[in-house]
Coordinates of C-alpha atoms and ligand atoms in Angstrom, one line a residue:
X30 CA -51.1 -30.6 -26.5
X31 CA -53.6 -28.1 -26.3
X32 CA -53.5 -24.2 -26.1
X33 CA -54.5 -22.6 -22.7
X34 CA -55.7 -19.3 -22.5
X35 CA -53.5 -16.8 -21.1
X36 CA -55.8 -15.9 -18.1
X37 CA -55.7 -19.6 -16.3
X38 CA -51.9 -19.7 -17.2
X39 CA -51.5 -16.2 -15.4
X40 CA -53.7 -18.0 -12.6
X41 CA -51.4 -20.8 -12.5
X42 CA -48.6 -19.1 -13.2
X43 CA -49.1 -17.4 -9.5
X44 CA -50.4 -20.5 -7.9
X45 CA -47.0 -22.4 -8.8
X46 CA -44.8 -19.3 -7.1
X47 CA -46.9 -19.8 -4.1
X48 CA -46.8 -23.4 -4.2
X49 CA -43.2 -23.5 -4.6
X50 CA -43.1 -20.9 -1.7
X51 CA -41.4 -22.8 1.4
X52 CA -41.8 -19.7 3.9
X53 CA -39.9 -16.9 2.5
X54 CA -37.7 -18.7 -0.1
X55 CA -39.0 -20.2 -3.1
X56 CA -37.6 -23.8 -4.4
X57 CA -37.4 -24.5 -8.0
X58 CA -39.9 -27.6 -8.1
X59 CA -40.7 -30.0 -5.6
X60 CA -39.1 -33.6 -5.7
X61 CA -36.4 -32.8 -8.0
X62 CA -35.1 -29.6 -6.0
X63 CA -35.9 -29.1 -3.2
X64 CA -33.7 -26.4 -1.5
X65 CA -33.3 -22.5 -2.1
X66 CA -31.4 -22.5 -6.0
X67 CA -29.5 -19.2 -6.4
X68 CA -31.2 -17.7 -10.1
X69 CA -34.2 -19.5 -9.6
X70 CA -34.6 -17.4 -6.7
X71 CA -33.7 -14.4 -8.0
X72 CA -36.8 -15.4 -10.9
X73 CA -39.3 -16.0 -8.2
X74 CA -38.9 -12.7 -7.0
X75 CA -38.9 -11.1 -10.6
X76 CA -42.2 -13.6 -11.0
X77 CA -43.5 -12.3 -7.2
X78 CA -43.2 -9.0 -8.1
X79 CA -46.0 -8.7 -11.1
X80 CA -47.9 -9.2 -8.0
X81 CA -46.7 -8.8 -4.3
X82 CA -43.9 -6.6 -4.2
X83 CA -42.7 -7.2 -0.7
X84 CA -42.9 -11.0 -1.1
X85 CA -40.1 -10.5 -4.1
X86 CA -37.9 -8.0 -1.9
X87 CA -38.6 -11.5 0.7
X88 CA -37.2 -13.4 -1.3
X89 CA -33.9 -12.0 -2.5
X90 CA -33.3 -10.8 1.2
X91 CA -33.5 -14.7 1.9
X92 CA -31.3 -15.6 -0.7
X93 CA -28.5 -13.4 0.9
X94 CA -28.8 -14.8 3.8
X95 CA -27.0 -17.4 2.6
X96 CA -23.9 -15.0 1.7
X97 CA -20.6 -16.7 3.0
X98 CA -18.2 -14.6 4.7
X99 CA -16.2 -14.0 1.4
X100 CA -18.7 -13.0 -0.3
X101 CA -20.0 -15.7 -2.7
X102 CA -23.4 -16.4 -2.8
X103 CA -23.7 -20.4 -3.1
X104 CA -25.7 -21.7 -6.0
X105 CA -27.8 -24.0 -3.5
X106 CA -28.4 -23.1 0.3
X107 CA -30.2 -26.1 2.6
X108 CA -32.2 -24.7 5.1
X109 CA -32.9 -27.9 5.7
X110 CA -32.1 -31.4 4.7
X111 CA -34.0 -33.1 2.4
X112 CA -33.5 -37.4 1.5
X113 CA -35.3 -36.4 -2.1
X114 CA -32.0 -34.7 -3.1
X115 CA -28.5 -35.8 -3.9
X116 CA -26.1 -34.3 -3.7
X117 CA -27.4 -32.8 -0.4
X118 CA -25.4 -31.0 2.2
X119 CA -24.0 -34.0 3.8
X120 CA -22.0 -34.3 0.6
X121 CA -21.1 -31.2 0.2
X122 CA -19.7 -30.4 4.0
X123 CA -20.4 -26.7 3.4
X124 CA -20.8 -24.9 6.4
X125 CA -19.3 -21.5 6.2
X126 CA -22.3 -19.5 6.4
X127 CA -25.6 -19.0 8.2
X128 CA -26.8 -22.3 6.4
X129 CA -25.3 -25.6 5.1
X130 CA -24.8 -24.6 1.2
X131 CA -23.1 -25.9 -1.9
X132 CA -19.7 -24.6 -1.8
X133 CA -19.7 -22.8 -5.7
X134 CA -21.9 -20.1 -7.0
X135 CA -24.4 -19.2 -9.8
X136 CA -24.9 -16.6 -12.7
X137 CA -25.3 -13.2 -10.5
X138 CA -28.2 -12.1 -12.2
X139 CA -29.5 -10.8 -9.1
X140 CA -28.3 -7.0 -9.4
X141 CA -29.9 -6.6 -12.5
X142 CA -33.4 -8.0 -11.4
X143 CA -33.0 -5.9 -7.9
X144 CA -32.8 -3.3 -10.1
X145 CA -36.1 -3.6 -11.3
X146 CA -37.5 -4.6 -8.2
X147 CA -36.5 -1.6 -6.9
X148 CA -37.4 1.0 -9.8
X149 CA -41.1 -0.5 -9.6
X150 CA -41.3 1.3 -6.0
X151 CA -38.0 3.0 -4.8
X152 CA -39.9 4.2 -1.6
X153 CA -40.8 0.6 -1.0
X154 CA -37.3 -0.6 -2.2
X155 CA -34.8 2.1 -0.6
X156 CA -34.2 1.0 3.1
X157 CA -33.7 -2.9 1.8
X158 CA -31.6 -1.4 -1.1
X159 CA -29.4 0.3 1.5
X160 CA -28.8 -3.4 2.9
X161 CA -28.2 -5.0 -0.2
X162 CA -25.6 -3.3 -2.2
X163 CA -22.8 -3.8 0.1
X164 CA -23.5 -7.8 -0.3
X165 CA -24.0 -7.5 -4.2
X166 CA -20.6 -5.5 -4.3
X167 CA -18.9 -8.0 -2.0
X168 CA -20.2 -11.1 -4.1
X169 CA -19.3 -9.2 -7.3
X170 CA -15.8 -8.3 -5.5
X171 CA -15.6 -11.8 -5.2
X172 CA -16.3 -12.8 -8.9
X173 CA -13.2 -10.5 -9.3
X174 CA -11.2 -12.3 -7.2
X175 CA -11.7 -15.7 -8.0
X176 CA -13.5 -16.3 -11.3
X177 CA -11.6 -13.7 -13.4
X178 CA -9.0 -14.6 -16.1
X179 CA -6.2 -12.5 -16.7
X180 CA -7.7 -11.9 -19.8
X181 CA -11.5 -10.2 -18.2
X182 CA -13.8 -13.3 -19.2
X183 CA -15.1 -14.8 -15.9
X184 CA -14.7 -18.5 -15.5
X185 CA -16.4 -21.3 -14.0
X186 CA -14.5 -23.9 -11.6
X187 CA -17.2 -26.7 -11.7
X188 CA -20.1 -27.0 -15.0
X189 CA -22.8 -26.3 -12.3
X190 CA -21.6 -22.7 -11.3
X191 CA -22.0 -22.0 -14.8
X192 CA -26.4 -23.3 -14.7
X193 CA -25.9 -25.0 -17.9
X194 CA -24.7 -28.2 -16.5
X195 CA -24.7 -30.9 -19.6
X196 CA -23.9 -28.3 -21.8
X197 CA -20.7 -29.5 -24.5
X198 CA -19.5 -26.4 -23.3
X199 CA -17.5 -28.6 -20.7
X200 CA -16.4 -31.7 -22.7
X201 CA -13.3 -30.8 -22.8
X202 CA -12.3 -30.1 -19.3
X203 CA -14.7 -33.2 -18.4
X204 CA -12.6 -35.7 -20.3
X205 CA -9.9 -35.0 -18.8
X206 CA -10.8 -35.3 -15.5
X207 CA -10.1 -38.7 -13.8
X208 CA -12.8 -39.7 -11.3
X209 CA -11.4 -42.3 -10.4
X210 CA -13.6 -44.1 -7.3
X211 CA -15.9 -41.3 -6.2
X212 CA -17.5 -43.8 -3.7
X213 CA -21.0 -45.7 -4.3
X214 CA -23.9 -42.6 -4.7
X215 CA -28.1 -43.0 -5.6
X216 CA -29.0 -40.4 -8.0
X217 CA -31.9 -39.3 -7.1
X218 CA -33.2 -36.3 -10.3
X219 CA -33.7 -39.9 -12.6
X220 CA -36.3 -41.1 -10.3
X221 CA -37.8 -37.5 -10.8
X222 CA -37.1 -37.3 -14.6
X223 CA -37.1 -39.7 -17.3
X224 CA -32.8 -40.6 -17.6
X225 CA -32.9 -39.5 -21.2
X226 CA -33.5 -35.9 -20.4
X227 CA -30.6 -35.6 -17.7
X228 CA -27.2 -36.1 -17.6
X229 CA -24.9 -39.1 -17.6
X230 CA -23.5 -41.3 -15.2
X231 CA -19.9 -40.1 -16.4
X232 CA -20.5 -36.7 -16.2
X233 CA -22.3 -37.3 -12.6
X234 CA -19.2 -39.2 -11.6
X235 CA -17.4 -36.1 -12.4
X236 CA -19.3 -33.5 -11.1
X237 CA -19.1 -35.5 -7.7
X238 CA -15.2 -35.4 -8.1
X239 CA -15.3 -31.9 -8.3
X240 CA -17.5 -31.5 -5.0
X241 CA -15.7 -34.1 -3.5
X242 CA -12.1 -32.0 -4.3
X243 CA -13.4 -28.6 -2.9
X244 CA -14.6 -30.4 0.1
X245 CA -11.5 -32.2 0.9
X246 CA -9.5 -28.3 0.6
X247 CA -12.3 -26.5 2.9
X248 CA -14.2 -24.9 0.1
X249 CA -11.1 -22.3 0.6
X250 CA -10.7 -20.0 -2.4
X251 CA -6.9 -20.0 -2.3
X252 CA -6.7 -23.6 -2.1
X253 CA -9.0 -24.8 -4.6
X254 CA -7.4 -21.4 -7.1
X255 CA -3.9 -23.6 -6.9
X256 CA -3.6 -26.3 -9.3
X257 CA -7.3 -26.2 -10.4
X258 CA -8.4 -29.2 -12.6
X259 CA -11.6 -27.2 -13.8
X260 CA -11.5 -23.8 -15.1
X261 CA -13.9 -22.5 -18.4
X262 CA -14.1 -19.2 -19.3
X263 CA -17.7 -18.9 -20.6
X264 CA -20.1 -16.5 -22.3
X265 CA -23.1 -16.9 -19.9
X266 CA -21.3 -15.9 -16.5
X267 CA -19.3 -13.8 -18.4
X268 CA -21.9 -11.7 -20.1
X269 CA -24.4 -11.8 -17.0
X270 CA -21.9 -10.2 -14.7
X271 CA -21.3 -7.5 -16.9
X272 CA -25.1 -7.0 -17.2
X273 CA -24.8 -6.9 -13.5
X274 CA -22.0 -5.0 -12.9
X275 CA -23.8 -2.4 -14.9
X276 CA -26.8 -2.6 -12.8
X277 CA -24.9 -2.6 -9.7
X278 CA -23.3 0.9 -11.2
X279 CA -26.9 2.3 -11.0
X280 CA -28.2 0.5 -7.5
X281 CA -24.8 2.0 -6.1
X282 CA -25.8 5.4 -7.7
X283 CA -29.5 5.4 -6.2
X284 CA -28.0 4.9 -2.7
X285 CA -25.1 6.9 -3.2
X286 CA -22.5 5.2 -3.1
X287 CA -19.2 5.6 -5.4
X288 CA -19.5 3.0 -8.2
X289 CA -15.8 3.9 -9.7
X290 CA -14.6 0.6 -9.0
X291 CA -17.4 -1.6 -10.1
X292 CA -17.3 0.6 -13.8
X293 CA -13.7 -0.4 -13.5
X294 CA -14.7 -4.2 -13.4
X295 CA -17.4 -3.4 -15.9
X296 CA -14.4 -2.3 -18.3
X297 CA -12.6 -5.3 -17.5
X298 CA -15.4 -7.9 -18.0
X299 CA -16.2 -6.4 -21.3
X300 CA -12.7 -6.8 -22.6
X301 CA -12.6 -10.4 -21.4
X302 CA -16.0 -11.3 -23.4
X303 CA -14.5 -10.1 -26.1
X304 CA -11.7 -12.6 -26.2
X305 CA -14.3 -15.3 -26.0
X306 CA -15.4 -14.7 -29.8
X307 CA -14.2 -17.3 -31.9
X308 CA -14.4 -16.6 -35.7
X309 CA -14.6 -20.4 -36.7
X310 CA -18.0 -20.7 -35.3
X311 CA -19.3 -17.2 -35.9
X312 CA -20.4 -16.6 -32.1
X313 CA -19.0 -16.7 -28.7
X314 CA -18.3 -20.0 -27.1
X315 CA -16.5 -21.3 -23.9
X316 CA -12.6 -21.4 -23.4
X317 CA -10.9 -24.6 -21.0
X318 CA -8.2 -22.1 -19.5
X319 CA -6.6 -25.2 -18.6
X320 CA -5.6 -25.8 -22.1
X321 CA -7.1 -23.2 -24.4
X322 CA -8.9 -25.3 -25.9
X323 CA -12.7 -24.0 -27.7
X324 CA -15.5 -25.7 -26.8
X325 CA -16.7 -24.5 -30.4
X326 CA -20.2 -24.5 -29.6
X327 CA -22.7 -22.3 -30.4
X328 CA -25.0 -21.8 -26.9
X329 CA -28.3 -20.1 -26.3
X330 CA -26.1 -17.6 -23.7
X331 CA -24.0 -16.3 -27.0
X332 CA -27.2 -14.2 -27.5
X333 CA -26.8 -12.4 -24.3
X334 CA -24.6 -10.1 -25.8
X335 CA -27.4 -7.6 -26.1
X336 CA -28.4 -8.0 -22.8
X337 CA -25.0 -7.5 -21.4
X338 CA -24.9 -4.5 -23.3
X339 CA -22.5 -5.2 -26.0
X340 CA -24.4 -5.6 -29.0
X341 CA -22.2 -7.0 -31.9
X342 CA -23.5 -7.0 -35.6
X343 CA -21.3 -10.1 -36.2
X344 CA -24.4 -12.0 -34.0
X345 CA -27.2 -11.0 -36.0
X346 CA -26.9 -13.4 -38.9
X347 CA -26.7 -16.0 -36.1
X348 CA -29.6 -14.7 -34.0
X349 CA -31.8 -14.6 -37.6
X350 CA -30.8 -18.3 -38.7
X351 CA -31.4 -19.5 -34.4
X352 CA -34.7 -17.8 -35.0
X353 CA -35.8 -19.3 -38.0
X354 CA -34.6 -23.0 -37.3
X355 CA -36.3 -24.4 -34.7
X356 CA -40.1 -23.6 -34.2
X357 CA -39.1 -22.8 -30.5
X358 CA -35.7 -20.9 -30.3
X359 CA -33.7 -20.4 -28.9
X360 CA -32.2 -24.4 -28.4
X361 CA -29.5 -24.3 -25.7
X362 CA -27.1 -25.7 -28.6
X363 CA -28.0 -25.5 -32.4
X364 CA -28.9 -28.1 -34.4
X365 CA -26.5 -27.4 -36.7
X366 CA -24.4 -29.1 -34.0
X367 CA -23.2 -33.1 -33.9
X368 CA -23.7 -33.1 -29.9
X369 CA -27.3 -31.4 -30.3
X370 CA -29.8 -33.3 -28.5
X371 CA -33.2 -31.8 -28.3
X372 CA -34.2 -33.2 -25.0
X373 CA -31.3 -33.8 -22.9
X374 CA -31.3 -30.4 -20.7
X375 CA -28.4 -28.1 -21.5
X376 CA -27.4 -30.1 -24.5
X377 CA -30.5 -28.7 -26.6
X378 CA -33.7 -27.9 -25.5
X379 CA -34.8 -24.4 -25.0
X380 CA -35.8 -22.8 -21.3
X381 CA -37.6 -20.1 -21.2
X382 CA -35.8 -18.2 -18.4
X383 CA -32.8 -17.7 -20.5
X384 CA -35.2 -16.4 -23.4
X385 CA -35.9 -13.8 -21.3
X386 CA -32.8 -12.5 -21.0
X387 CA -32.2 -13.0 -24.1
X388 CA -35.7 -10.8 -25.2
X389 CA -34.8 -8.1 -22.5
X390 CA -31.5 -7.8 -24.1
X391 CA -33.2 -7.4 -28.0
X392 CA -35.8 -5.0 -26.8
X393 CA -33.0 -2.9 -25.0
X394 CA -30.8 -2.5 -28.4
X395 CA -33.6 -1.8 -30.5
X396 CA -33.9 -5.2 -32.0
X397 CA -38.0 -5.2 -31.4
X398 CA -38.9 -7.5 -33.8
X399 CA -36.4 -10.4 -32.8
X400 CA -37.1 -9.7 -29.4
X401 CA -41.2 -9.6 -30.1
X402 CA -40.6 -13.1 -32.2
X403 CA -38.9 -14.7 -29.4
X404 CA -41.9 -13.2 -26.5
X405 CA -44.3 -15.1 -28.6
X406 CA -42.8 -18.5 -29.7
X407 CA -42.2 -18.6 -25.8
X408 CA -45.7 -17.6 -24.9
X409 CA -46.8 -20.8 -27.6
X410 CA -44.6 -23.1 -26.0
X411 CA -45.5 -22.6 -22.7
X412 CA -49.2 -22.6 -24.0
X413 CA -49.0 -25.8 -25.1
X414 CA -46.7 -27.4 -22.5
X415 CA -47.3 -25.7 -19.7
X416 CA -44.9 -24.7 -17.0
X417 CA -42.2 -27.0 -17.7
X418 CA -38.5 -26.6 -16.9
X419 CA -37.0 -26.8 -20.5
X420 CA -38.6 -27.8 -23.8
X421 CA -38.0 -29.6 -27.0
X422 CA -36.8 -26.7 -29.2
X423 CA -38.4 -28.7 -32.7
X424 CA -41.6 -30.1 -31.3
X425 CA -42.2 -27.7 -28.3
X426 CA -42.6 -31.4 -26.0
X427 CA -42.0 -30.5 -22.1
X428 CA -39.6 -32.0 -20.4
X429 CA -37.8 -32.3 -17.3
X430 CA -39.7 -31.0 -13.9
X431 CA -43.0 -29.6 -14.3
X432 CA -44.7 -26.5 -12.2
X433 CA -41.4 -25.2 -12.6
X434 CA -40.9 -21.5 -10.4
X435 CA -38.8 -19.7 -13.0
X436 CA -41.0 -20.6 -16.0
X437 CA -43.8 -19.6 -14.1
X438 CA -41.8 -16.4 -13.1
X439 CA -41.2 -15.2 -16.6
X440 CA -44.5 -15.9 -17.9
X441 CA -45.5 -13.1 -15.5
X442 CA -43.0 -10.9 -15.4
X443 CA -41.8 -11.2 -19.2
X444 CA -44.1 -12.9 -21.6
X445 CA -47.4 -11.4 -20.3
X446 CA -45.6 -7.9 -19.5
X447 CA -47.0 -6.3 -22.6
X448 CA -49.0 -9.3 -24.2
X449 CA -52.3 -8.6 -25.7
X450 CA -54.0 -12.1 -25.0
Ligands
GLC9 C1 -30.3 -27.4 -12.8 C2 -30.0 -26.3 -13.8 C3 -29.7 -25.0 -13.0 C4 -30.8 -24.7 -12.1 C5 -31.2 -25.9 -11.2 C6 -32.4 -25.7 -10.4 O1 -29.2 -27.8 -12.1 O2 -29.0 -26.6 -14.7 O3 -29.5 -23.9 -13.9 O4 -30.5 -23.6 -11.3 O5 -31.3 -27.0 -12.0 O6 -33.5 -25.3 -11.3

């Protein structure tokens, strides 16, 4: 591996958003996905807009296009079909809104990006603004309605919703599903991607249950809320929609429009991510509401506390020891941990998206140090590895898809926003 200069990786950076660019919407990386993926998109326009504004305001506008009627925005949306990808749409049977779409959502990051989309140029930003908060409000209405626990935390009804697919967060709840026969399927991601660095049959077989349940009740939110077989209250939804909530406050403000009820789910969420503290690991970890049950692992979205803007002192000691323990933090589960695996995707290796997050968050409460440590062991492990999806946390190896739209995004929009090189 050698060390690019920053320049050609700015170059390259851009080149990947625009090769990635289908017309409007931006896919992840070709082969492995090929469709409109809900955060990624959101990235891609946080990554368009070091450098063409209206393409990033393009890009979110596309993204809400595929809004269903309820609200939710899905966490994949096929404009088209596409043989490379499985499961595609014809496995999903999704069809509420203007396109074919996966039938659960993703972490709503996109308030807080719009945000600063639209605080770059609020003359450019204002009449698309005007547009988009009644869908963010809707979709965040929705999270309300169908992904909060009694308690506040928000919960995930299927381990994709949550973007962290692998991660042990879910082993609990996974177990105890019963697959049963799902029916004979072709992966297709591990003829992309060496098998090693994705997820396992069993899990697959159970993630296709899931699909396969939600489909059979309509994708119908009442239906699938009765006698649910999959329901984790977890840190990263949890503490992203309270980021967003709090960003939607302001977007509601700058259009004026009352915000009293979304600083009344903002109160709620907080109280709910506190409940999702667990003193025997010293950090926040997942719940299965199912059963109560603690996933007892110690995930790279515990440090998003900051960036949902409840800092906790309890989390630096964590945060120093993450820092200090891998040459490329933070891993998406610490080594400290028996199910650690440094290469296999949410089970270990570190992405540089959520590091962003993560480093916004730090800056915000002060923490400039941790947050300027964490900019530049990014910045070298994208230098050596180029724009991969994830990395090895210990060696800095890339893995998974490469020319990969978010990493590019952030290398723009976050790494190189302030870098001297
Ligand atoms: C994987 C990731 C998810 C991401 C998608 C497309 O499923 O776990 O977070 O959105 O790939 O990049």
């Amino acid at each position: 591996m050698k060390d690019l200069d920053y320049e050609t990786l700015d170059e390259d950076a851009r080149g990947i958003l625009r090769q990635n660019d289908r017309g409007g919407f931006t896919i992840p990386t070709s082969g492995l996905y090929p469709f409109q993926w809900n955060w990624d998109s959101v990235f891609a326009a946080w990554g368009f807009s070091t450098f063409d504004l209206p393409r990033a305001w393009a890009e979110i506008e596309a993204l809400f296009e595929g809004q269903l009627p309820s609200g939710m925005v899905p966490h994949i949306i096929f404009r088209k079909d596409d043989s490379d990808y499985f499961p595609g749409p014809g496995v999903w049977g999704c069809d509420l809104g203007a396109f074919s779409s996966s039938g659960i959502t993703q972490p709503p990051v996109a308030a807080t990006f719009i945000r600063k989309l639209y605080e770059q140029d609020p003359a450019l930003g204002r009449p698309i603004l005007e547009t988009l908060v009644p869908k963010l409000y809707a979709w965040h209405q929705w999270f309300m309605d169908w992904r909060c626990s009694d308690d506040g935390a928000i919960f995930v009804t299927h381990p994709w919703e949550s973007g962290r697919d692998n991660s042990p967060d879910w082993d609990s709840s996974m177990a105890a599903l019963e697959p049963g026969d799902v029916g004979p399927y072709t992966r297709r991601d591990t003829s992309h991607v060496d098998p090693s660095m994705r997820p396992t049959k069993a899990e697959y077989d159970r993630y296709l249950y899931l699909v396969q349940r939600g489909r059979k009740l309509g994708w119908d939110d009442a239906a699938m809320a009765e006698a649910p077989e999959f329901q984790v209250a977890e840190p990263g939804i949890s503490f992203i929609l309270l980021r967003a909530n709090r960003d939607l406050a302001a977007l509601c403000d700058a259009v004026g429009r009352d915000a009293s009820d979304v600083n009344a789910w903002t109160a709620r969420i907080e109280t709910g991510c506190k409940t999702l503290w667990n003193d025997e690991i010293g950090g926040y970890d997942a719940v299965n509401l199912l059963t109560g049950a603690r996933s007892g692992a110690l995930s790279s979205v515990a440090f998003l506390c900051w960036y949902a803007g409840m800092p906790d002192a309890r989390m630096q000691a964590p945060l120093t020891r993450v820092l200090s323990d891998v040459a490329f933090p933070v891993p998406s589960l610490v080594p400290q941990d028996a199910r650690f695996d440094s290469l296999r995707y949410w089970r270990g290796p570190t992405w540089g998206f959520v590091n962003s997050m993560i480093g916004l968050g730090l800056a915000e409460s002060g923490l400039t140090s941790e947050a300027e440590t964490l900019r530049q062991r990014t910045a070298e492990v994208i230098r050596k590895g180029g724009f991969a999806e994830y990395f090895d946390p210990i060696t800095g190896a890339p893995a998974g898809g490469d020319s990969f739209t978010w990493t590019a995004a952030i290398w723009l929009a976050w790494v190189r926003a302030g870098s001297e090189g």
